[in-house]
Every structure is written in structure tokens, then in C-alpha cells.
XYZ file of C-alpha atoms in Angstrom:
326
model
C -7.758 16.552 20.889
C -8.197 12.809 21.130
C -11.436 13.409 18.713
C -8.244 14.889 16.318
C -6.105 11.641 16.195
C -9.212 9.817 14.958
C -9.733 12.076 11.616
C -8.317 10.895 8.628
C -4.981 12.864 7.973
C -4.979 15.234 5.253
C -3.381 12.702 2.670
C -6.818 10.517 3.088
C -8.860 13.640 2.878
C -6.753 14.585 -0.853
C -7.628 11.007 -2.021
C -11.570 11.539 -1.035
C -11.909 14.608 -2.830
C -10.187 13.493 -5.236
C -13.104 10.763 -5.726
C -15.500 13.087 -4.850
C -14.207 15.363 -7.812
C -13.827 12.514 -10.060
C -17.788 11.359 -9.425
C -18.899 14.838 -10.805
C -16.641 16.180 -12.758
C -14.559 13.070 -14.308
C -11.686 13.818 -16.985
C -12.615 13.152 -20.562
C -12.477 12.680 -24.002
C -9.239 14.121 -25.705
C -7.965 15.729 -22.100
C -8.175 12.844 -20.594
C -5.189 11.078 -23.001
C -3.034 14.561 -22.003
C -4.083 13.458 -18.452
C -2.953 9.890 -19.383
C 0.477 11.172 -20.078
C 1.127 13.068 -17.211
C 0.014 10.545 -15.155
C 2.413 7.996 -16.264
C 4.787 10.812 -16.036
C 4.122 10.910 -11.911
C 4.006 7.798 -11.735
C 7.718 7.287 -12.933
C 8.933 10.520 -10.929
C 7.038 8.595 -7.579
C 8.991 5.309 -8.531
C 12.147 7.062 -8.688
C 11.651 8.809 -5.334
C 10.883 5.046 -4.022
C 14.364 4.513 -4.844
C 16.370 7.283 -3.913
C 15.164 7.288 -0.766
C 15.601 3.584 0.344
C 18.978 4.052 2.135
C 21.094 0.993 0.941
C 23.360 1.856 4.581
C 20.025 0.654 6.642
C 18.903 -1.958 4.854
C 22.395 -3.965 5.045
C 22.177 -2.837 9.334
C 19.227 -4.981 9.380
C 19.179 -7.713 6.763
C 20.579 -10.394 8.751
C 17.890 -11.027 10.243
C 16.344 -13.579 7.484
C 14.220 -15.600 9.563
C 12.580 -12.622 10.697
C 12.016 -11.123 7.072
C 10.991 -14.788 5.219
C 8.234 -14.855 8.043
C 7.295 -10.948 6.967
C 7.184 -11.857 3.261
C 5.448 -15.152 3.611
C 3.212 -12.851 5.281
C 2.758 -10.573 2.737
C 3.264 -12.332 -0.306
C 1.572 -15.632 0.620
C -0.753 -15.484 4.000
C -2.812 -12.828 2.567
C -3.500 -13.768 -0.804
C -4.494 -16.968 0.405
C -6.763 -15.604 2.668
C -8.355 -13.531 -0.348
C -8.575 -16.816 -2.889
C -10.487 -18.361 -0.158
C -12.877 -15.793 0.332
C -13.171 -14.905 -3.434
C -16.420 -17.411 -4.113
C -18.235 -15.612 -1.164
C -17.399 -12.361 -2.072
C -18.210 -12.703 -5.446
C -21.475 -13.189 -4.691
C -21.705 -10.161 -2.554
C -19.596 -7.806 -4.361
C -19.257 -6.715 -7.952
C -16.935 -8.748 -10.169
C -14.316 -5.555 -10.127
C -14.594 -4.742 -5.990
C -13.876 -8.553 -5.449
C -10.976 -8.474 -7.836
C -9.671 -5.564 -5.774
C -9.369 -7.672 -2.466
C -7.660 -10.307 -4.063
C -5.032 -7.600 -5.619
C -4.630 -5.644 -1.732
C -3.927 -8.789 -0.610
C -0.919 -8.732 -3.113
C 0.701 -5.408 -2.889
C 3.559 -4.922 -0.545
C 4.008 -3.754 2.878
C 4.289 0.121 3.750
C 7.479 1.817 4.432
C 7.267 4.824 6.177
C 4.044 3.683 8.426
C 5.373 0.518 9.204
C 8.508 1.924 10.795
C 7.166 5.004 12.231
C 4.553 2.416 13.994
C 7.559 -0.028 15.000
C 9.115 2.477 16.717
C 6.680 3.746 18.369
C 5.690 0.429 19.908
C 9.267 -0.218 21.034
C 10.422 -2.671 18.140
C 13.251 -3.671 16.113
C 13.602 -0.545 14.124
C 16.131 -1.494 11.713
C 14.978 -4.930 10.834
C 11.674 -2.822 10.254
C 13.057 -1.079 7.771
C 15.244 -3.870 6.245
C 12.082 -6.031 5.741
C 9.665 -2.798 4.928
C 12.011 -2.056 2.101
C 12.376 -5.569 0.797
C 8.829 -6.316 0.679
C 8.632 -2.675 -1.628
C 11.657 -3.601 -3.644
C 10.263 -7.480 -4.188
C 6.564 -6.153 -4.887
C 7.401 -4.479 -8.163
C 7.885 -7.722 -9.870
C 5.893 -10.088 -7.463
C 2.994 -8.189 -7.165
C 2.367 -8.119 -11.124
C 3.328 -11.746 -11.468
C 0.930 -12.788 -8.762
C -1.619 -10.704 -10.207
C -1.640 -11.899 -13.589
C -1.479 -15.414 -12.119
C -4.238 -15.043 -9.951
C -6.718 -12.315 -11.674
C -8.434 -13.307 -14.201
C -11.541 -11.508 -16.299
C -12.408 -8.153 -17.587
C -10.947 -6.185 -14.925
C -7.426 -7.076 -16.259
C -5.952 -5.094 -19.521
C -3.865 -8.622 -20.610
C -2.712 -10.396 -17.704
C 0.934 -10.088 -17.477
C 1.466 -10.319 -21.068
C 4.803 -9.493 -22.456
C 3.419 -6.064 -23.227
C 2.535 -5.460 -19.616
C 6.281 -6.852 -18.056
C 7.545 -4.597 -21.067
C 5.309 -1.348 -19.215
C 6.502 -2.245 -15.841
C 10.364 -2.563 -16.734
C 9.230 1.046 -18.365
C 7.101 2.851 -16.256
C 8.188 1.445 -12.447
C 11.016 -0.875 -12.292
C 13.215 1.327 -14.248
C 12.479 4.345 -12.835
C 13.178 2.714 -9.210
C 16.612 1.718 -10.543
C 17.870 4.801 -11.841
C 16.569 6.246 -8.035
C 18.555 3.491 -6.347
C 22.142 4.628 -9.044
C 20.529 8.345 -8.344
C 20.922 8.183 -4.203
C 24.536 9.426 -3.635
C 23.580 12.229 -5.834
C 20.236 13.354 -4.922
C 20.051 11.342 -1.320
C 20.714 14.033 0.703
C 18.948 16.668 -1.597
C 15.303 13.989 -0.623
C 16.283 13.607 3.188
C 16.917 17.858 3.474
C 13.050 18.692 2.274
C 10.892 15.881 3.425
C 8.052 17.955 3.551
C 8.043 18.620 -0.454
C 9.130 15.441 -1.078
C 6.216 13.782 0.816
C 4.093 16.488 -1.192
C 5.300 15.423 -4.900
C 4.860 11.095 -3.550
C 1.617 11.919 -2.422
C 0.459 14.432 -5.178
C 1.559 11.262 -7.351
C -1.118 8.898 -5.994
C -4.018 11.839 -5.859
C -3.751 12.419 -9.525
C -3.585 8.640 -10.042
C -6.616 7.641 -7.983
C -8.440 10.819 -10.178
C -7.386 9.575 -13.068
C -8.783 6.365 -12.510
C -12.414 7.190 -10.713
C -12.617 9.344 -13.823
C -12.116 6.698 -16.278
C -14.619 3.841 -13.942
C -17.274 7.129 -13.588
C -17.463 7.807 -17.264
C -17.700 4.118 -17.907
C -20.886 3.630 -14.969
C -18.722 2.992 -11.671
C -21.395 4.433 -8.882
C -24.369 2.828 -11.733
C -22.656 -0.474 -11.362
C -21.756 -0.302 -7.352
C -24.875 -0.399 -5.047
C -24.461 1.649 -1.677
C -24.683 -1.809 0.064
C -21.481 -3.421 -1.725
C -19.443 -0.613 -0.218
C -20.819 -1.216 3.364
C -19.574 -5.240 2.935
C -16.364 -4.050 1.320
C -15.345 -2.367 4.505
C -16.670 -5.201 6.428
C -14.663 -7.728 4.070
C -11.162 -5.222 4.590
C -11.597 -5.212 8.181
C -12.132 -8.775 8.872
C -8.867 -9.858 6.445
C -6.995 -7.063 8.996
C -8.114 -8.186 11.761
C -7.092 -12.071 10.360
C -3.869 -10.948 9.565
C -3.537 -9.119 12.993
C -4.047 -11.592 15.281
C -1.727 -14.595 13.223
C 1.156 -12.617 12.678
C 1.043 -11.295 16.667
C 0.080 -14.988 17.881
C 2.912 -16.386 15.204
C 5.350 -13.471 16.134
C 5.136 -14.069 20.128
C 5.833 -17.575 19.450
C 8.993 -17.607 17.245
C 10.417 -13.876 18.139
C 11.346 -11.797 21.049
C 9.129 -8.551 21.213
C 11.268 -6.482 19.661
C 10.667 -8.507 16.453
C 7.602 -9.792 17.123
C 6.467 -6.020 16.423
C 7.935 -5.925 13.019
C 6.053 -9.049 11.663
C 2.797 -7.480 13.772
C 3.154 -4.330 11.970
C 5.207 -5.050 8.567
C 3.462 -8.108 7.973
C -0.131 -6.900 8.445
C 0.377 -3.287 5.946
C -0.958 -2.909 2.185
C 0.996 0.251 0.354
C -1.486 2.702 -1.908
C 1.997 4.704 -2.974
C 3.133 1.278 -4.673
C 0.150 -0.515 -5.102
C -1.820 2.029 -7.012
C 0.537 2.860 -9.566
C 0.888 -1.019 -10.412
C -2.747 -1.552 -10.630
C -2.672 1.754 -13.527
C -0.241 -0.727 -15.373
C -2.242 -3.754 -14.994
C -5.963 -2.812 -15.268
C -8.274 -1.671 -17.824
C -9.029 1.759 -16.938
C -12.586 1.576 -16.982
C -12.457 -0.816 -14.097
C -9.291 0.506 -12.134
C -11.465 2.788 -9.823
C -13.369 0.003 -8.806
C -10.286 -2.322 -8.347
C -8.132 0.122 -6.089
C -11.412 0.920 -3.929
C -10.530 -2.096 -1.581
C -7.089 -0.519 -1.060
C -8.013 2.313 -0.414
C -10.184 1.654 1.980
C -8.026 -0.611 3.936
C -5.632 2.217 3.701
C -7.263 3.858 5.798
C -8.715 1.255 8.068
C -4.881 -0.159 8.945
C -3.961 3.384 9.580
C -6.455 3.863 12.375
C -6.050 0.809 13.543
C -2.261 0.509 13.180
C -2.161 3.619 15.359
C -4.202 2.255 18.085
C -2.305 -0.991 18.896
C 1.099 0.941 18.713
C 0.367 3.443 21.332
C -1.449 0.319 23.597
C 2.344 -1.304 23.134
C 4.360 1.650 23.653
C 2.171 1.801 27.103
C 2.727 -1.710 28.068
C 6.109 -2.444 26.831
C 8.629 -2.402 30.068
C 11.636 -0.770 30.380
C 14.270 -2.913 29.639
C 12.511 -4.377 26.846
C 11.926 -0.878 25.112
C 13.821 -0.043 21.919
């Protein structure tokens, strides 16, 4: 059983066959621009489900707490691309131009919702500032995260910088979308919260047929020709290094500013990279031919944080005392 809680859940599994699939039998030629369409189609449906379900109710519980979330953000938004520009010459000698692109846009993409809570609680924290912060960093992304990107990445892996045409396909195909979710909530709100089973189903259905999608387009245009077997051994190298960076300052920088409670929150909300919203930018921002390669680094640390993640918040929960226990 403790073997179990070490295997990649079945989400993880989805997105590996669905690169698996996508290596031998890619989507092309006039199916893949049906493909295209229904793809952008998910992708609005998973924005939309973004924003019905952030509860407006929780966020205002915990948003009073600014010093706590500025810290989070700066985290997020500033302490990890930083730590990916200053890497960037290194890796670009050691990666392809495309994988070293993709660290530098992880370290971009917002925090997690749903893990970074569930993890928060379990380790004792301050549960609704986690999901006051969690939700801000998601809500902030879908404008910062393109702005940074087109700011920062530059080179054939982009499809125009953050042109006026690509604002113009964010406002369309993800920023909209989350708004009419956020007007949608009183509606549909409790229709989400009563079948979280198919709801998680449909968000992460969303990503699989994204990430196929895209391997398909980066096969067809020489992905696994282009990306030695080594490059993928120092790309999980390179994701668990900037964790275990980002680990250790925002626990060191949390103990010193915060009680434990929120100390936990930066630890855990600070150090998380979302696929469910950073995927779905990176189809808006890339050229497709080099998307696969470019959400590879997520990906990976997706997985990596997860395992992780889980580790340190069980070691917590077991050493947190009593009265300091959320």
C-alpha cells in the first residue's frame, strides 16, 4: 500500500498515454484542424469551469491577509522566473532551444488550486488564506502569465509574442470564458459542487486532449528526432532542482515572517505550477509545432511537485502539535 501512494494517479497516467499515443499515432492533416476546433472548444468549457467554481464567499474569508498573499505572488510571479532567466544560458546549452523555453514559461504559470489546498490542509495550515491566495494567483495568471511570456520568450517557439492578435485570442478563448463562469456561479455553482467527480472528469479530459493535440503537432513536425534521450534526463534534473530552490526559500522565508499556519500556505502555494491553466495558455501562445516540447517541462514538474508536495505534507501533519493544528 505505501508502494500505491508513490504511483502516479490516474490523471498523470491519461496525460502519458496520451503522449505515448501522440508519438505513434499523431493527429493529422485535415483532422487535425477539426481537432483544432474542438480543442479550443475544451479549452473555453475548462476556463469557464475555472470560474464557476472559484467561490467568491471564500475568497473574501481569506483575502485580508495581503502580506501573506504579496509574499505568495512575488513568489510565483517573480522568484521563479528569476530563477529560470538565470539559469536560461546554462540550460540552453544543455537543452534544446524549445525544452529551455519551457522552464522559463513553468516558472510563469500560476499556482494550483485544488492541490495546494488539499496539501495545506493536510499539513495543518491556514486553509482559507490558501484558497484566497490559490485563487488569486489563477485569476492574476490569465493576463500575467501571457504578458510575462511575451516579455520574456523570445524565438521560434513563440507564434507572435503577445501581439495584439494573441491578447485578442486570450480575451476570446480564456479570459472570457472565465468571466462568464464567475457571472455563471449562482446559477450553475451548486450544479459543479453536487458532481465533482464529472466535473473533475470534463477539467481533466480538457488538458488530455490538449497535451494530444500538441505532441501530435511537435511529433509530425520531428519532436522525439529533435530531443535526445539525454535532454529529458537533465530536464527532470533542471525541474527538480528549481523545486527544491523554491522549497527551501519560501519555508526558510515563511518561518521567518509567518506563524505556521501561514507559513504552510507560502510553502505550498508559493512553490506549485498549474498544467489545467498553464497548458491551455501555452496552446494560445505557441506555435504548435513546438508546443509539445514547450509544455514538457510542466509536465514533468507536475508530477515531480505532486510526489513531493505529498511527502512534506504528511511529514507536517506528523509533526505539527496540537494546539497549533488547523
Amino acid at each position: 500500500m505505501k508502494l500505491l501512494r508513490w504511483l502516479p494517479d490516474r490523471f498523470v497516467l491519461a496525460l502519458i498515454g496520451a503522449i505515448v499515443l501522440a508519438s505513434f499515432l499523431p493527429v493529422r492533416g485535415a483532422f487535425a484542424s477539426v481537432f483544432d476546433v474542438v480543442t479550443l472548444a475544451a479549452i473555453a468549457f475548462l476556463f469557464f469551469l475555472h470560474g464557476a467554481r472559484l467561490s467568491r464567499e471564500a475568497v473574501v474569508a481569506g483575502m485580508w491577509n495581503v502580506r501573506l498573499h504579496t509574499v505568495v505572488l512575488a513568489t510565483t510571479f517573480v522568484l521563479f522566473p528569476l530563477l529560470a532567466l538565470v539559469a536560461q544560458p546554462l540550460l540552453n546549452g544543455l537543452l534544446t532551444p524549445a525544452l529551455a523555453a519551457g522552464v522559463l514559461y513553468l516558472a510563469l504559470v500560476p499556482s494550483t488550486v485544488q492541490s495546494s489546498i488539499a496539501f495545506t490542509s493536510i499539513a495543518g495550515g491556514n486553509v482559507p488564506a490558501a484558497v484566497c491566495t490559490a485563487s488569486l494567483s489563477n485569476m492574476l495568471g490569465v493576463l500575467v502569465t501571457p504578458l510575462l511570456a511575451g516579455v520574456l520568450i523570445t524565438g521560434a517557439t513563440t507564434s507572435g509574442g503577445i501581439s495584439l492578435a494573441a491578447l485578442g485570442h486570450i480575451a476570446v478563448e480564456i479570459l472570457l470564458p472565465f468571466v462568464l463562469g464567475q457571472c455563471a456561479r449562482p446559477a450553475v455553482g451548486r450544479l459543479i459542487e453536487g458532481y465533482p467527480r464529472i466535473v473533475r472528469f470534463v477539467d481533466q479530459g480538457a488538458i488530455v486532449l490538449v497535451v494530444y493535440g500538441a505532441f501530435s503537432a511537435s511529433v509530425v513536425a520531428g519532436l522525439w528526432v529533435e530531443t535526445p534521450l539525454v535532454s529529458l534526463v537533465v530536464l527532470a534534473a533542471v525541474d527538480i532542482i528549481l523545486l527544491a530552490i523554491v522549497l527551501l526559500a519560501t519555508w526558510t522565508l515563511g518561518r521567518a515572517l509567518f506563524g505556521r499556519g501561514d507559513a504552510i500556505v507560502l510553502l505550498f502555494c508559493g512553490s506549485k505550477k498549474t498544467l489545467a491553466g498553464g497548458i491551455p495558455i501555452a496552446n494560445v501562445l505557441f506555435a504548435s509545432s513546438r508546443l509539445g516540447s514547450v509544455i514538457l517541462p510542466l509536465i514533468m514538474f507536475h508530477q515531480i511537485q505532486l510526489f513531493v508536495c505529498a511527502w512534506i505534507a504528511r511529514s507536517l501533519s506528523a509533526r505539527a502539535p496540537a494546539s497549533e493544528q488547523r
